[in-house]
CSV table of C-alpha atoms in Angstrom, one decimal:
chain,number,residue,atom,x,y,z
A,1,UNK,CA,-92.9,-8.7,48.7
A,2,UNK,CA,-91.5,-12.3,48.3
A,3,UNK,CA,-89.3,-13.6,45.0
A,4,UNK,CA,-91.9,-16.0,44.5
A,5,UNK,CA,-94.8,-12.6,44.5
A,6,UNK,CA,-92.4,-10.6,41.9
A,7,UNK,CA,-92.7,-13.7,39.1
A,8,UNK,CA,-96.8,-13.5,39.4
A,9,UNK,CA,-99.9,-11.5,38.6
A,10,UNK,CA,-98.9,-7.6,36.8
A,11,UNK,CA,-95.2,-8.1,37.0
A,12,UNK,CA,-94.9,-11.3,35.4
A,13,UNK,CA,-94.5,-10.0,32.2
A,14,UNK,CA,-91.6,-8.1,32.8
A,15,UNK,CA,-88.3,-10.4,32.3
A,16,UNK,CA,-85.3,-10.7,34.1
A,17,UNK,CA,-86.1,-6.9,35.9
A,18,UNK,CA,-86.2,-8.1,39.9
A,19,UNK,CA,-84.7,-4.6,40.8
A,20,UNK,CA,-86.9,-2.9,39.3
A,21,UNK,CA,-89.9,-4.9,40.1
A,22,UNK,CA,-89.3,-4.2,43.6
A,23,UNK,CA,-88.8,-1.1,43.8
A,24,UNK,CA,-92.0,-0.3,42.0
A,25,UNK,CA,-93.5,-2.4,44.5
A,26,UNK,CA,-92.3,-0.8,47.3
A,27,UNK,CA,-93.2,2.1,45.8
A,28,UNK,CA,-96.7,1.4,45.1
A,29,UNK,CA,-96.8,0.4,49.1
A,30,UNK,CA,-96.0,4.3,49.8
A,31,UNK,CA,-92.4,3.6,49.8
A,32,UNK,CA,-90.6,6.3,47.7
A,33,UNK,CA,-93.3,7.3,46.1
A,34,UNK,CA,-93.5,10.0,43.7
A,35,UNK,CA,-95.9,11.8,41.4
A,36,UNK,CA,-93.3,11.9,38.4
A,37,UNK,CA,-91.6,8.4,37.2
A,38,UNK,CA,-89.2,8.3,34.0
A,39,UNK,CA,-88.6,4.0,32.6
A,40,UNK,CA,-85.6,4.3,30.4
A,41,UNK,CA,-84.4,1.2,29.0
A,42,UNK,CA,-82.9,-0.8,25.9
A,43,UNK,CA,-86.1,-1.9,23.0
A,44,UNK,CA,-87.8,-4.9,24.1
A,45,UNK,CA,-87.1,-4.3,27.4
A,46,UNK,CA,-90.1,-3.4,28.7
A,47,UNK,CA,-90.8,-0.1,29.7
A,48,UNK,CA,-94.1,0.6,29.0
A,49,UNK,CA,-95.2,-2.8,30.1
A,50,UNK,CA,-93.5,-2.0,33.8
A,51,UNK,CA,-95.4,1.4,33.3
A,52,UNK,CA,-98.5,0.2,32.8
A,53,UNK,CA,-97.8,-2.6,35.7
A,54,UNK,CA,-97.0,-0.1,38.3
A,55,UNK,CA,-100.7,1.4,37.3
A,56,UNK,CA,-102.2,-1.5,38.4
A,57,UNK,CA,-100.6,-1.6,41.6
A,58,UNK,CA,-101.3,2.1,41.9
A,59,UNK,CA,-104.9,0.9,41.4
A,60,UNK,CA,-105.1,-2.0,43.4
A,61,UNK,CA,-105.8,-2.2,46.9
A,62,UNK,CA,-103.6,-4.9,47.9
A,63,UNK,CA,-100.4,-3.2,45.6
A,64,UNK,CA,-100.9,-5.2,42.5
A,65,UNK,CA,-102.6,-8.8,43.2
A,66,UNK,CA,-103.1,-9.3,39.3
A,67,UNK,CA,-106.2,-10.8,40.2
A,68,UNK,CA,-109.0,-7.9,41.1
A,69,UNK,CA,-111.3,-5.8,39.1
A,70,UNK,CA,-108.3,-3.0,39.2
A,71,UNK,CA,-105.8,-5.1,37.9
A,72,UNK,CA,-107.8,-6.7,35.5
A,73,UNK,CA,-109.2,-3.5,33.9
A,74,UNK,CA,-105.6,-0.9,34.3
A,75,UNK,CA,-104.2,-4.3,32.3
A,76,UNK,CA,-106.9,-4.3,29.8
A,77,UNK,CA,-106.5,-0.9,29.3
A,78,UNK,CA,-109.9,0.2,30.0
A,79,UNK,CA,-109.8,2.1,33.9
A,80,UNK,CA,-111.1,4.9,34.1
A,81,UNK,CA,-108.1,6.7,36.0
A,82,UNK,CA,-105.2,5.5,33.7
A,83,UNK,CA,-104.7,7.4,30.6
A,84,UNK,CA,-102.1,6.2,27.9
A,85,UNK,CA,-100.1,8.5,24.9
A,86,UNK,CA,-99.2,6.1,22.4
A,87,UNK,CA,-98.4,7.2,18.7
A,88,UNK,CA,-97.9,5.4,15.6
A,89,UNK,CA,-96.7,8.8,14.2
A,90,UNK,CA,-92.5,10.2,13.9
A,91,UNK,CA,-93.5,12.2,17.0
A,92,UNK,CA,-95.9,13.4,20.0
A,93,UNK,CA,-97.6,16.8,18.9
A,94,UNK,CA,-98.5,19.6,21.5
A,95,UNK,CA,-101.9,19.2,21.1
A,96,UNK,CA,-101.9,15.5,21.9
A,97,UNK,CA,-99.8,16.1,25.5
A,98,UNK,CA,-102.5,19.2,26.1
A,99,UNK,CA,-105.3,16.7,26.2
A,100,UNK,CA,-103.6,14.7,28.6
A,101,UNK,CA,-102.4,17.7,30.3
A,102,UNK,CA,-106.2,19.1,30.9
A,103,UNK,CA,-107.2,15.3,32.1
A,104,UNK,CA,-104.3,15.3,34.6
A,105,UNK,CA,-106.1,18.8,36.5
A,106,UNK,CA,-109.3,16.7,36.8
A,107,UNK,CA,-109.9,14.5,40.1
A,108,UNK,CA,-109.6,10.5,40.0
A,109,UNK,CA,-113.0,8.8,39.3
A,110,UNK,CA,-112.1,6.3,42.5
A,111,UNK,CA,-110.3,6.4,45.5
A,112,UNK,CA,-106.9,6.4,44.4
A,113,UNK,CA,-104.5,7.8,41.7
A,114,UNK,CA,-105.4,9.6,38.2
A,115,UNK,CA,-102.1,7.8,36.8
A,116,UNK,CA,-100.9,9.6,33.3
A,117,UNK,CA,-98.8,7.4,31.0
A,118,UNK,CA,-96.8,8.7,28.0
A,119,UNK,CA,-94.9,5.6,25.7
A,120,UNK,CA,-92.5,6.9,23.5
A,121,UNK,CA,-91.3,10.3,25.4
A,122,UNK,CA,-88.4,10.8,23.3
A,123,UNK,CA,-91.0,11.3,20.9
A,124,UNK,CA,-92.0,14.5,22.4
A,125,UNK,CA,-91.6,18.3,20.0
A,126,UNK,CA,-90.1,21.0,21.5
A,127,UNK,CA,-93.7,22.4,22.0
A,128,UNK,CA,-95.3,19.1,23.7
A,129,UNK,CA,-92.4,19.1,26.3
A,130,UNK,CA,-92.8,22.2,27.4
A,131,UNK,CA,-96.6,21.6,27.3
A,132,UNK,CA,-95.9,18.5,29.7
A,133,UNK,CA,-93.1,20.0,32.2
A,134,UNK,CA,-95.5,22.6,33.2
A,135,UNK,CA,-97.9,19.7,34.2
A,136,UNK,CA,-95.1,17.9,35.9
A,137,UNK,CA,-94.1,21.1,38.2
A,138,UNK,CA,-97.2,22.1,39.0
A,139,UNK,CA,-99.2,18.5,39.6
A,140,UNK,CA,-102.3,18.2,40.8
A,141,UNK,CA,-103.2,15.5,44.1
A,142,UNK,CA,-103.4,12.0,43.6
A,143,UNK,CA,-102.1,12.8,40.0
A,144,UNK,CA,-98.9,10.3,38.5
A,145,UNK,CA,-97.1,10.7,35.4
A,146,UNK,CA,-95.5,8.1,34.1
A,147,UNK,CA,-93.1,8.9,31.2
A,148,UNK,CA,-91.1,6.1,28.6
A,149,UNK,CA,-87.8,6.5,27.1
A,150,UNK,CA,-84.7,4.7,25.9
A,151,UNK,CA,-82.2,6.8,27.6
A,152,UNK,CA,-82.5,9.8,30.0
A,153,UNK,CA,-80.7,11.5,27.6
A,154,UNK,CA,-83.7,11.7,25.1
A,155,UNK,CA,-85.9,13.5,28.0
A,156,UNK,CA,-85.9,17.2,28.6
A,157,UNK,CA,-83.2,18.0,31.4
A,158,UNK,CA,-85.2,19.9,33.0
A,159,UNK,CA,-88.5,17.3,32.8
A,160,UNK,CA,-86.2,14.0,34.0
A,161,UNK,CA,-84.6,16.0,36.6
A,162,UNK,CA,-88.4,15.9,38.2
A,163,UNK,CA,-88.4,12.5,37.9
A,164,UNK,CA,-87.6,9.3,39.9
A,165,UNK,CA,-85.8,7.4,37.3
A,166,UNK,CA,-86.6,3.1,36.6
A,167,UNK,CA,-83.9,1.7,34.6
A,168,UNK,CA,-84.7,-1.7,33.4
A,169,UNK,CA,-81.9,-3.2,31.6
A,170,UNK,CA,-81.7,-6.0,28.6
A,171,UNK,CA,-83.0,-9.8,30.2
A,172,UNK,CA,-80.3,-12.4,29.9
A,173,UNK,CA,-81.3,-15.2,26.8
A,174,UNK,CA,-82.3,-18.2,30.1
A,175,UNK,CA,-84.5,-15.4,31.4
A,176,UNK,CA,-85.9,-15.0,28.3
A,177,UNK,CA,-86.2,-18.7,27.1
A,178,UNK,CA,-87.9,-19.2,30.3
A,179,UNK,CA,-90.5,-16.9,30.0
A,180,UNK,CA,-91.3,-18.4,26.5
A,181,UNK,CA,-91.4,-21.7,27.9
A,182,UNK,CA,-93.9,-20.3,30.7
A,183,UNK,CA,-96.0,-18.2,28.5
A,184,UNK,CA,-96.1,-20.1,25.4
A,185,UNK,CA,-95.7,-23.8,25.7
A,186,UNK,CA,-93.0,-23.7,23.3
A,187,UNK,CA,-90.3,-26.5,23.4
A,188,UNK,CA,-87.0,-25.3,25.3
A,189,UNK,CA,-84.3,-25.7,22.4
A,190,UNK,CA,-87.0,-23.5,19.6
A,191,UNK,CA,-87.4,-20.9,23.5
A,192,UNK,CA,-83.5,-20.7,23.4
A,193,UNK,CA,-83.2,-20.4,19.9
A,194,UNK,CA,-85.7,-17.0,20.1
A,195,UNK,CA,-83.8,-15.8,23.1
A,196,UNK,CA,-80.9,-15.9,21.8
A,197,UNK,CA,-81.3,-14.2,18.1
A,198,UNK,CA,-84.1,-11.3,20.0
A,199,UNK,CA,-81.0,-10.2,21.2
A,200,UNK,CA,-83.3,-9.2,24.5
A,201,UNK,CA,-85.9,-8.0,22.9
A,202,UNK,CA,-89.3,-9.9,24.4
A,203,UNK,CA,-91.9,-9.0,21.3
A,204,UNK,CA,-89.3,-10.0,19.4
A,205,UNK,CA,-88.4,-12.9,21.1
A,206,UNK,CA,-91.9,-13.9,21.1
A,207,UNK,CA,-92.5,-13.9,17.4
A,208,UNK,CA,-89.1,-15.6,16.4
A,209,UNK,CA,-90.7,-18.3,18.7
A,210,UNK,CA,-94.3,-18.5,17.1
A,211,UNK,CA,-93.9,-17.3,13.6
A,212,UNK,CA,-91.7,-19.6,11.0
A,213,UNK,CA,-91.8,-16.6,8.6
A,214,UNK,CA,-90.4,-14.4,11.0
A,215,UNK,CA,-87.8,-16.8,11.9
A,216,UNK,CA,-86.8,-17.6,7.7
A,217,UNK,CA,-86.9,-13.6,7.7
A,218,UNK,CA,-84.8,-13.2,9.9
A,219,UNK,CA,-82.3,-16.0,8.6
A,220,UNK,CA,-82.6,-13.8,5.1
A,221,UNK,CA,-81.0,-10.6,6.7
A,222,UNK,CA,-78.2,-12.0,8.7
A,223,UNK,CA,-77.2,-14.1,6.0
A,224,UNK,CA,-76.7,-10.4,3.8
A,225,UNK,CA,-73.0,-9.7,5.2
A,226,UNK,CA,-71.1,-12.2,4.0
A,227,UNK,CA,-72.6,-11.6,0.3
A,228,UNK,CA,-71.9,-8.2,-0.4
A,229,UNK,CA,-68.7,-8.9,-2.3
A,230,UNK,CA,-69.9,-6.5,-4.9
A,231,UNK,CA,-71.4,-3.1,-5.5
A,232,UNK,CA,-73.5,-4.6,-7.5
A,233,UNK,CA,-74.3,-7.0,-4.6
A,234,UNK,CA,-74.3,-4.0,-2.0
A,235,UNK,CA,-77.1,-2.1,-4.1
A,236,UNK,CA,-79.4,-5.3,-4.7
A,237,UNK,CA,-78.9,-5.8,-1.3
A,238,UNK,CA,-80.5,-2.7,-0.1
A,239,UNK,CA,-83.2,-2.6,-2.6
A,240,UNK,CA,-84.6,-6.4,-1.3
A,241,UNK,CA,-84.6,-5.1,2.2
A,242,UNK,CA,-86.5,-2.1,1.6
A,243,UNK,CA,-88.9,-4.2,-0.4
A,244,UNK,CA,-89.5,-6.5,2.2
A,245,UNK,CA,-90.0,-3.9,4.9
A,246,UNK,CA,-92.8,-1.9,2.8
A,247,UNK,CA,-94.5,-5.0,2.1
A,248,UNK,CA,-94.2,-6.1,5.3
A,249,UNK,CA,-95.1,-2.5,7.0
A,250,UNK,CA,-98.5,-2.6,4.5
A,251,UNK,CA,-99.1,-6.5,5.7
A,252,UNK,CA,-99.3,-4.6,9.1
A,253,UNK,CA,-101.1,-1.6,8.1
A,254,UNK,CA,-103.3,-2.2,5.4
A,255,UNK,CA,-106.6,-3.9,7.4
A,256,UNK,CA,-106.4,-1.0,9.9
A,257,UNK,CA,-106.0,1.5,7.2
A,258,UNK,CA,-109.5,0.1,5.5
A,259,UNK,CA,-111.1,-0.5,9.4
A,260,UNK,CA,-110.3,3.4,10.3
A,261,UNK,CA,-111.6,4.7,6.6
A,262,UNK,CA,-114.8,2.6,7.2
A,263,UNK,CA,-115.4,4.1,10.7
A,264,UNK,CA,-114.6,7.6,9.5
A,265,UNK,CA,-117.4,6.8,6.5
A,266,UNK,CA,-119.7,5.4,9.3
A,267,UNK,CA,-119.7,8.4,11.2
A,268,UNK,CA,-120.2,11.0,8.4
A,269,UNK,CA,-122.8,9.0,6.6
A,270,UNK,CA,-121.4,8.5,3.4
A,271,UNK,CA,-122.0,5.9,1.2
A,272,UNK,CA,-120.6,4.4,-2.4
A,273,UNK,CA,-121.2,7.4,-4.6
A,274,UNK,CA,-123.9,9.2,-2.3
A,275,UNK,CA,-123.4,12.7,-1.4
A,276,UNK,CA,-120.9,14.2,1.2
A,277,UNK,CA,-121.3,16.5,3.6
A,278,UNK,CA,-118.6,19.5,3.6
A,279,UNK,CA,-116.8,18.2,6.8
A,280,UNK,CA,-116.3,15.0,5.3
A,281,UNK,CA,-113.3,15.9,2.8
A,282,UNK,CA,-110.6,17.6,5.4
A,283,UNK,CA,-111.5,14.5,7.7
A,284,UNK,CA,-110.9,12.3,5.1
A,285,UNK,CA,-106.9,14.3,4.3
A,286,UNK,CA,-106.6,14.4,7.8
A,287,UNK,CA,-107.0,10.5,8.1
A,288,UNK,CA,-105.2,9.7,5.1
A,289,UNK,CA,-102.1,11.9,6.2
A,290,UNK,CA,-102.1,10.4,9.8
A,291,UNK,CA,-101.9,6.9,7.7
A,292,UNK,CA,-99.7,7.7,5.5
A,293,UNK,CA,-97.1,9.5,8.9
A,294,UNK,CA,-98.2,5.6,10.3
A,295,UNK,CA,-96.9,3.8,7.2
A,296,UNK,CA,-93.5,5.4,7.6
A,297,UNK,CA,-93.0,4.5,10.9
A,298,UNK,CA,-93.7,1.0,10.0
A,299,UNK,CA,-91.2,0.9,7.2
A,300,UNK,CA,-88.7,2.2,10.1
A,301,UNK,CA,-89.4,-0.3,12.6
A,302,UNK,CA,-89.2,-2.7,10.4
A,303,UNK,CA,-85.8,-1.8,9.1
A,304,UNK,CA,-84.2,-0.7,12.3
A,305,UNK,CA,-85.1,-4.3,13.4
A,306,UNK,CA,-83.0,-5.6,10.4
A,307,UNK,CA,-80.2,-3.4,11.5
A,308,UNK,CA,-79.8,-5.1,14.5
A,309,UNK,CA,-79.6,-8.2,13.3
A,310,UNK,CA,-77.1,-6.9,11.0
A,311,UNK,CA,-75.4,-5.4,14.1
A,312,UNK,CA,-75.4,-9.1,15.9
A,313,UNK,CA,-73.3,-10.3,13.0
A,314,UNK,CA,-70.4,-8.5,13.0
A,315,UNK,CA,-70.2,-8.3,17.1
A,316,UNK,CA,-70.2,-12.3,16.1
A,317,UNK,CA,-67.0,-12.1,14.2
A,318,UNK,CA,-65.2,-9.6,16.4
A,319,UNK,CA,-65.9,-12.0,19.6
A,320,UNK,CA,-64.6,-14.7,17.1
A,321,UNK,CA,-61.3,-12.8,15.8
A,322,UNK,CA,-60.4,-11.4,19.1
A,323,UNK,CA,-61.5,-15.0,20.8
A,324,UNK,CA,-63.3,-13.6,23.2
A,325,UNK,CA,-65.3,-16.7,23.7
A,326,UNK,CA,-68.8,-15.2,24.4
A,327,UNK,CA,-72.0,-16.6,23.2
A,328,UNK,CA,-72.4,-16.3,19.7
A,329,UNK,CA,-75.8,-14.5,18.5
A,330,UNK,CA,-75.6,-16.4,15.0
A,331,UNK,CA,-74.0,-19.7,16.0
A,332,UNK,CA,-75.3,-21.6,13.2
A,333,UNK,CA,-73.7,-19.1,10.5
A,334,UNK,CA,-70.3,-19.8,11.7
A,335,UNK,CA,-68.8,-20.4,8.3
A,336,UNK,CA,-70.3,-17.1,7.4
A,337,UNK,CA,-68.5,-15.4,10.3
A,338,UNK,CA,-65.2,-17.6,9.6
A,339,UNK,CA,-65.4,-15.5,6.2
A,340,UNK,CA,-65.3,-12.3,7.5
A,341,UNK,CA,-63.0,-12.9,10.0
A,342,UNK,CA,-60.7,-13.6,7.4
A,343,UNK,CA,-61.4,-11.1,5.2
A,344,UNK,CA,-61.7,-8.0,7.8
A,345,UNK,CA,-60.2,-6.9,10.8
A,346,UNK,CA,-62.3,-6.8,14.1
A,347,UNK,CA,-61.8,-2.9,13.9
A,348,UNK,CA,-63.1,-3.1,10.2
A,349,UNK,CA,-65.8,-4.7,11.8
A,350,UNK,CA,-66.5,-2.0,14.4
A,351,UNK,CA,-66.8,0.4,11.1
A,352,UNK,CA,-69.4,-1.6,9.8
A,353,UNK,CA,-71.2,-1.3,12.9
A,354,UNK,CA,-70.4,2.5,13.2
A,355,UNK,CA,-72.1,2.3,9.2
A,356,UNK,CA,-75.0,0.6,10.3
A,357,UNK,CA,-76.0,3.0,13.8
A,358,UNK,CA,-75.1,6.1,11.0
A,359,UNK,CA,-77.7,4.8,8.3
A,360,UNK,CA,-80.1,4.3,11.6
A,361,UNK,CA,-79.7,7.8,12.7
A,362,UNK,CA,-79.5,9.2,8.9
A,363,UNK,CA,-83.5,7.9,8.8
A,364,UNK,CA,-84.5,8.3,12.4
A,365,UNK,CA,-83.4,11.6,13.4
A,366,UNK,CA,-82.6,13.7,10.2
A,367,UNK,CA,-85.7,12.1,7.9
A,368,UNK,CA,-83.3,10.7,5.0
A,369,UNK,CA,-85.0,8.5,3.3
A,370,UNK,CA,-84.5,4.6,3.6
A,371,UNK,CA,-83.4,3.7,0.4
A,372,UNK,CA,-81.2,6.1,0.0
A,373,UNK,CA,-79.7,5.6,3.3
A,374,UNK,CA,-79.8,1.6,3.0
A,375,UNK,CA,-77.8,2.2,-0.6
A,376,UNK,CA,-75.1,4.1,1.3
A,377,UNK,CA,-75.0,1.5,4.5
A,378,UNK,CA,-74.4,-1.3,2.0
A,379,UNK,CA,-71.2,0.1,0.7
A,380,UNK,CA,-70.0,0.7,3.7
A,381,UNK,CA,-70.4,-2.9,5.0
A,382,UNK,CA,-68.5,-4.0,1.3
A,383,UNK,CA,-66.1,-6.6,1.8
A,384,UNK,CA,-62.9,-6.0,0.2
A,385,UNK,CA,-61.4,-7.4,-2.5
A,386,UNK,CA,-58.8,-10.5,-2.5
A,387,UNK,CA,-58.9,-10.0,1.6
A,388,UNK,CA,-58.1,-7.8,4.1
A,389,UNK,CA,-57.7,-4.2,3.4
């Protein structure tokens, strides 16, 4: 496939990733191909969109011409032969994966592949990844699973040692300024300014570049280190973030919360004070506790994405103590990062980073809850009194 095929049609939403492009190329040419693939890569990176790409040119006749009915449809998300497991939830139940597991035994509808695709594998309980590895060893013909994860490390050994492994790694800021430019129409110097502060990360890159709130958000959270001079400081800084992050989690949430409770109304009949039927009440707790799992994971998302702009400011003033002379992240806060470099050390600066990637596991992986966690990160990331400590 030529360089100027690999920018066009299903792959050209996938930035700065030409290695990986091709190889799933190839592969959907019957080059390497196998029935099992695992994407691992950094957020915003793209793996389920290079998932869902290599679909299509599973689908399509002439490997992915972006163009044909089977493009068109496994991008819409609407083939009949390509399933997708995506949750808004802390985690992928058994009973979700056995679904998917029973479609996987059943033929293709067309000529080609049934193509399985699970976002979020590192999502997967104990129970669900068993479930799946069976279906992985055993698989049925003309059956491809497709599985989505940061690192290989949060797969099952024994379920990524079946698979072919696509790393796709973080797109370089002109990559990603470029693609912004292409896509969106937006002038090059606000395309840089998103590539830059996304740190990588295309959605993200993509709102900085269209949203002025987004941007003035995110001006709000890197400005927070060079403020917390006081514990006083540290704890009214943790409270406003996890303000901000509910509200904006229920901006998100809220119209999908009342669409779903509508439908679920719809379909059992029920009216403003009329009569319900028996079934309807455990529905109802079942919705309202899938909602409320969804809410969570908002407020998470939200707040991990603060972290990492948090993150971007002290790697800022450790490239500026240690003159480094890399790119700055946060160029126009350079007085800020002046300020700490004066007042900390660059390995007092890794500790604040350390304190930052601890609160982040604290919520994600041991269910501590944000506030509290946020409280303790703040402290941490106190600078010291009269200078360096």
């Amino acid at each position: 496939m030529s360089a100027a095929a690999l920018e066009r049609g299903i792959w050209d939403h996938l930035v700065g990733q030409r290695p990986a492009i091709t190889a799933l190329a190839r592969a959907a040419q019957g080059q390497g191909m196998s029935h099992a693939w695992l994407f691992t890569g950094p957020p915003g990176s793209g793996r389920s969109n290079a998932a869902i790409a290599f679909a299509a040119a599973l689908q399509c006749e002439q490997g992915g011409c972006g163009s044909c009915h089977a493009c068109h449809t496994v991008m819409a998300g609407s083939h009949a032969d390509v399933s997708v497991v995506r949750t808004e939830k802390l985690s992928i139940g058994v009973d979700e994966v056995r679904d998917i597991v029973r479609r996987s035994g059943l033929s293709p509808v067309g000529k080609r592949w049934q193509v399985l695709v699970v976002e979020d594998a590192d999502r997967l309980t104990d129970q669900a990844c068993n479930a799946l590895l069976k279906a992985i060893e055993e698989p049925t013909p003309r059956t491809v699973w497709m599985l989505c994860a940061p690192t290989v490390e949060d797969v099952l050994t024994t379920i990524r040692s079946r698979c072919r492994l696509v790393t796709l790694t973080t797109p370089a800021p002109a990559d990603v300024a470029a693609f912004l430019v292409r896509t969106m129409g937006v002038p090059d110097s606000l395309a840089s300014y998103a590539a830059r502060h996304s740190q990588g990360h295309i959605g993200r890159a993509r709102a900085l570049a269209k949203d002025e709130h987004v941007r003035n958000r995110r001006r709000e959270i890197v400005a927070i280190p060079a403020r917390l001079t006081s514990l006083g400081a540290c704890m009214q800084a943790a409270d406003r973030l996890h303000a901000a992050a509910k509200a904006e989690a229920e901006a998100i949430t809220s119209d999908l919360d009342k669409s779903e409770k509508a439908d679920l109304d719809a379909a059992y009949g029920v009216v403003e004070r009329g009569r319900r039927p028996r079934e309807y009440a455990p529905a109802l707790a079942a919705l309202e506790k899938g909602q409320k799992t969804r809410a969570k994971r908002r407020i998470l998302d939200v707040v991990d994405r603060a972290l990492m702009d948090l993150v971007s400011v002290y790697r800022d003033a450790i490239a500026l103590s240690t003159g480094s002379g890399a790119e700055l992240v946060n160029e126009e806060l350079r007085p800020d990062l002046e300020r700490l470099v004066q007042l900390s050390t660059p390995e007092q600066a890794l500790r604040r980073i350390d304190a930052i990637f601890a609160a982040r596991e604290q919520m994600l992986e041991f269910n501590v809850p944000a506030q509290l966690a946020l409280e303790s990160m703040m402290v941490a990331l106190k600078l010291p009194e009269g200078g360096r400590a």
